[in-house]
Tab-separated table of C-alpha atoms in Angstrom:
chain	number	residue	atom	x	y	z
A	29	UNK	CA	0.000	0.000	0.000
A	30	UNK	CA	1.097	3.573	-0.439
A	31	UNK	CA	-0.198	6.499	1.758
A	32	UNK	CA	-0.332	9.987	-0.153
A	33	UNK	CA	0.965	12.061	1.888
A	34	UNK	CA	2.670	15.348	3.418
A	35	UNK	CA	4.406	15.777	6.560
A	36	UNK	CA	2.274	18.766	7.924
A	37	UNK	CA	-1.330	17.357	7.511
A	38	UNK	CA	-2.879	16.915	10.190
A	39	UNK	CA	-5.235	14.640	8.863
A	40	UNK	CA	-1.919	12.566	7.540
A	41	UNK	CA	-0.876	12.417	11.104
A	42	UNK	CA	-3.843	10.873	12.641
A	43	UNK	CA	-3.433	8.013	9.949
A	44	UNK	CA	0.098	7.899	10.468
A	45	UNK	CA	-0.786	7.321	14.085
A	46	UNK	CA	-3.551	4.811	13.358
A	47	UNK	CA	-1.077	2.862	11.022
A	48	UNK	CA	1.497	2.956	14.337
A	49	UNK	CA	-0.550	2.101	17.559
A	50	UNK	CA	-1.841	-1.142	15.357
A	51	UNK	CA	1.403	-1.917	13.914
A	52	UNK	CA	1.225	-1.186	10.352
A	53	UNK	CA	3.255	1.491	9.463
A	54	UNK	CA	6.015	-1.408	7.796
A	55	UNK	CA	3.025	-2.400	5.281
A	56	UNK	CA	2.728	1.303	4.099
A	57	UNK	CA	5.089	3.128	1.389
A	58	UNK	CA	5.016	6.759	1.689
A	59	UNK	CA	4.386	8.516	-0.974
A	60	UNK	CA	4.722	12.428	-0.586
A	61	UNK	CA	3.551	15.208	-2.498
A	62	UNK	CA	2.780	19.236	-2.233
A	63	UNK	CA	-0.362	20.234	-2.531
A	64	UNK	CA	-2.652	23.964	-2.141
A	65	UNK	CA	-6.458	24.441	-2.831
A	66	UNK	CA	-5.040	26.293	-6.018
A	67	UNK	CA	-2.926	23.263	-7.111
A	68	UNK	CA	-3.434	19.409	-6.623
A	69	UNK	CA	-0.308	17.339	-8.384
A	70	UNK	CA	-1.283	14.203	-10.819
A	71	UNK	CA	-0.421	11.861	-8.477
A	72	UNK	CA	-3.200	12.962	-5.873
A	73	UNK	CA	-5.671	13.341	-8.445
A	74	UNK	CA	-5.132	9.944	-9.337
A	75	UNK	CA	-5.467	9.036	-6.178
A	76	UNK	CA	-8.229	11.407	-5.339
A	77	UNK	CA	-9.875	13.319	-7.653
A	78	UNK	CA	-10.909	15.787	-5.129
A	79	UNK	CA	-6.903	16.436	-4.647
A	80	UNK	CA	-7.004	16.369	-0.861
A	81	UNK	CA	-4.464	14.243	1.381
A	82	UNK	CA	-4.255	11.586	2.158
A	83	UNK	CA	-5.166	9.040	-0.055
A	84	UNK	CA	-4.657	5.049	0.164
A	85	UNK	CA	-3.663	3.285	-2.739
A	86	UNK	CA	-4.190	-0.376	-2.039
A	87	UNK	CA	-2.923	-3.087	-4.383
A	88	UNK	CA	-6.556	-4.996	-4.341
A	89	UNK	CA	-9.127	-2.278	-5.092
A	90	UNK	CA	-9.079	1.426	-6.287
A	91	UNK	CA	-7.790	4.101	-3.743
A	92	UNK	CA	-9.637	5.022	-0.875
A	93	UNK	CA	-9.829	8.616	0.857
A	94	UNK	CA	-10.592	10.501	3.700
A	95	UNK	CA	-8.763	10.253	6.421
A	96	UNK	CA	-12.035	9.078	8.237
A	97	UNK	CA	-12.674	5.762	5.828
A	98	UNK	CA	-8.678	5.466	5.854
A	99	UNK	CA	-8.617	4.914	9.605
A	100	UNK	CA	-11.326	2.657	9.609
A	101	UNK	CA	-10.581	0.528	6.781
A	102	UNK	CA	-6.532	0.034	8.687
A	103	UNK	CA	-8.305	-0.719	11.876
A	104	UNK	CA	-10.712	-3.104	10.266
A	105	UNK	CA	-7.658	-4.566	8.739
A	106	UNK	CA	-5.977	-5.070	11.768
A	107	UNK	CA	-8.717	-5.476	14.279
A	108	UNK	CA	-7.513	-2.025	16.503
A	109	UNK	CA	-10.553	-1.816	18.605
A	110	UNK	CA	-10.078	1.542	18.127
A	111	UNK	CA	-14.415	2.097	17.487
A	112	UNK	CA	-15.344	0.210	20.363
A	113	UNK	CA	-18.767	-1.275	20.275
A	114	UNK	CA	-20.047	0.470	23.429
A	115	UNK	CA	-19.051	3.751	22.279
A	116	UNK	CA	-18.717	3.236	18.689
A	117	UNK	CA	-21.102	6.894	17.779
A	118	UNK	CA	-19.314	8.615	20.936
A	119	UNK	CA	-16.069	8.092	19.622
A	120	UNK	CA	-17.192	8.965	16.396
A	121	UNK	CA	-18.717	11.964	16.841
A	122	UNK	CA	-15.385	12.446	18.953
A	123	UNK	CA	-13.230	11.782	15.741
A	124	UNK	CA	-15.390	14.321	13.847
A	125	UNK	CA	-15.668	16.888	16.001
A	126	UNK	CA	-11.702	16.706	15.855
A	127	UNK	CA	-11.881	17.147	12.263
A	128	UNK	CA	-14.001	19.730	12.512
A	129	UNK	CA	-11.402	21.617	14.409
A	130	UNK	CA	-8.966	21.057	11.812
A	131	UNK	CA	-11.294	22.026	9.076
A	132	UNK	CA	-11.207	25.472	10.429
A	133	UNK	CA	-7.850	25.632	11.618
A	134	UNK	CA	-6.637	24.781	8.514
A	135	UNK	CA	-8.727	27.143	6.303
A	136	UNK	CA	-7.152	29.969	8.756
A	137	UNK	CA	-3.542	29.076	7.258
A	138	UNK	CA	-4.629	28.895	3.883
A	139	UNK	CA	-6.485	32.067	4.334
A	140	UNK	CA	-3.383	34.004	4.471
A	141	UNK	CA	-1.417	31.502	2.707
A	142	UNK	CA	-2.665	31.192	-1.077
A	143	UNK	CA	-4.804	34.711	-0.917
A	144	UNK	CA	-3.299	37.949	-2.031
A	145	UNK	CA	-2.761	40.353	1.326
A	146	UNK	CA	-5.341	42.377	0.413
A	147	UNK	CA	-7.907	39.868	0.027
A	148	UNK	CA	-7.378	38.152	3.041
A	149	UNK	CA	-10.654	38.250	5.591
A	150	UNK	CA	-9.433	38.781	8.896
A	151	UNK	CA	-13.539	38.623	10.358
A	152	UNK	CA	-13.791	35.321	8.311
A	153	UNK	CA	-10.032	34.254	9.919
A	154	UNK	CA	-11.445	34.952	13.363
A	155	UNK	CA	-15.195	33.001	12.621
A	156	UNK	CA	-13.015	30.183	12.092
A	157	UNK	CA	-10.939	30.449	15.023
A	158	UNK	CA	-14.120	30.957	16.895
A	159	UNK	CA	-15.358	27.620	15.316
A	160	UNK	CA	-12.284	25.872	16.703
A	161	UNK	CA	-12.185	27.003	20.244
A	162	UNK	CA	-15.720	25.887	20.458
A	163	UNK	CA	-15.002	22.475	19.925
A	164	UNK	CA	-11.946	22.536	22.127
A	165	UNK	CA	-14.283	24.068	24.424
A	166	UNK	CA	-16.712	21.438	24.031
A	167	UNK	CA	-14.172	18.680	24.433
A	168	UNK	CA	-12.742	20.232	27.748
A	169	UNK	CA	-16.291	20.387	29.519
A	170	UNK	CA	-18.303	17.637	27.760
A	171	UNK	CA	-16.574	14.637	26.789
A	172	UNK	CA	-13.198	13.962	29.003
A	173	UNK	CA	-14.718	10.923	29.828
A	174	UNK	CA	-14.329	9.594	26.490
A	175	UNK	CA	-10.691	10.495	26.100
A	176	UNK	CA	-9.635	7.944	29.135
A	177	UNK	CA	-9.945	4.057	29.248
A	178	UNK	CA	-7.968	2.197	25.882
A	179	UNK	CA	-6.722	3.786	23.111
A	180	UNK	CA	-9.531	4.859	20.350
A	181	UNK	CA	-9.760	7.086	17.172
A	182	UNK	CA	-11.512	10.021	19.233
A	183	UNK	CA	-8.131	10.192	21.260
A	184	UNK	CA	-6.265	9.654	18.478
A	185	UNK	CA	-8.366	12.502	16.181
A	186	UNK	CA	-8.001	14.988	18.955
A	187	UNK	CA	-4.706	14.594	19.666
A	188	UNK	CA	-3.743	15.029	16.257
A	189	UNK	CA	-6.221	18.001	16.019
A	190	UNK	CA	-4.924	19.881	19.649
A	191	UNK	CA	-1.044	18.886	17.979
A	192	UNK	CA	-2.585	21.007	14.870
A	193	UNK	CA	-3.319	23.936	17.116
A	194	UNK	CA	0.209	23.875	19.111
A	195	UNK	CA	1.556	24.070	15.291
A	196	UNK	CA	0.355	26.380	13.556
A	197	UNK	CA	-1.918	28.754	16.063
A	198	UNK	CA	0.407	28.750	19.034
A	199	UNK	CA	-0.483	32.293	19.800
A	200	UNK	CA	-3.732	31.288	20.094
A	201	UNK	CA	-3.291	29.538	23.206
A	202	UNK	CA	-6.152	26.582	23.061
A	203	UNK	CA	-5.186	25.599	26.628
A	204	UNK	CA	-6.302	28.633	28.271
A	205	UNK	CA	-9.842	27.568	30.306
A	206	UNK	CA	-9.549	24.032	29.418
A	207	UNK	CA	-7.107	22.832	31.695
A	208	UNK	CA	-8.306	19.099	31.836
A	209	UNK	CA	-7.733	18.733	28.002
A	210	UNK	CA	-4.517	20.664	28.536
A	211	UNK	CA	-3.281	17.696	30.854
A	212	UNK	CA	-5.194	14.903	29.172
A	213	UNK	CA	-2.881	16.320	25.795
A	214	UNK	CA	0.259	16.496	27.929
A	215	UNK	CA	0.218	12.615	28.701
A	216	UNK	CA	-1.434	11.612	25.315
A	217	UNK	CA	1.127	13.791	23.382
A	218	UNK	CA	4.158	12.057	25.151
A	219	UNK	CA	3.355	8.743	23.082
A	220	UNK	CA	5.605	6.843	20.661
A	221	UNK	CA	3.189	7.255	18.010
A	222	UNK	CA	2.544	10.709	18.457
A	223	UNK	CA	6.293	12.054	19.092
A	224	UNK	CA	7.328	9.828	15.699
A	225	UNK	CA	4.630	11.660	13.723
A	226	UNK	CA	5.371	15.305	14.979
A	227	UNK	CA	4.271	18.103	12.102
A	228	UNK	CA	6.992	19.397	9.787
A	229	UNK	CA	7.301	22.262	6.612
């Protein structure tokens, strides 16, 4: 199989985790590539013709995409347990309200990023950020009794997603009034899995 890929996705990473904590990142080729909203290489739209990352290319059926079927097809494959029956929509919901935060937190970088200066929306920057801190918000006082007991894709999507944050919107300081998902984070972050898949330009 070969994972299309770049180092600073997010969404990369939580695969990248998923393919780590069930032990197979060895069955995976990485397969790298740059990619905007303004310009999706041939090898992603082959992959993907929607050009977003990542994108599994399996060698018994056509590629499969997003990062949501990804993890669940590798867990499938190697029987995880990471959407446990008793919790199965819980963790779900978990794992999208995780992407959610990424969503917006990545639209703020590309805001700036691919837009002239002087078309950049600074109110539409902030209604994004507001849109993230909501669901950090949401995760701090709602549903820190999902993130304990064994390892699952809601811990795994949030980490990723609260690693996002510490990456690229630093100064917005995520951790301030949500102290129990700052130390939940602090002991999560501190994995094997998670320190061999830190974000990089």
């Amino acid at each position: 199989m070969k994972l299309v890929y770049s180092p600073a996705s997010p969404f990369v990473r939580k695969v990248e985790v998923v393919l780590r904590e069930t032990g197979q990142i060895d069955d995976v080729d990485l397969l790298p590539v740059k990619t905007t909203p303004v310009s999706t290489p041939v090898e992603l739209q082959s992959a993907n013709p929607l050009g977003k990352i990542p994108a599994l290319i399996r060698g018994d059926g056509p590629a499969i995409y997003d990062s949501r079927v990804i993890c669940q097809f590798l867990n499938d494959r190697a029987g995880g347990g990471l959407y446990p029956d008793a919790s199965r929509w819980e963790v779900m919901t978990l794992e999208a309200t995780a992407d959610g935060i990424l969503d917006a937190a990545v639209l703020m970088v590309y805001e700036s990023r691919v837009r002239p200066p002087h078309m950049v929306y600074e109110d539409w920057v902030e209604a994004q950020w507001e849109k993230a801190a909501r669901g950090v918000k949401a995760v701090n006082d709602r549903w820190m009794s999902h993130l304990t007991g064994p390892l699952n894709i809601g811990q795994i999507a949030i980490g990723c997603a609260l690693g996002y944050l510490d990456f690229r919107h630093a100064g917005r300081n995520w951790r301030k009034g949500n102290d129990a998902l700052d130390d939940w984070f602090a002991v999560f972050n501190a994995r094997d899995s998670m320190k061999a898949t830190q974000p990089s330009d």
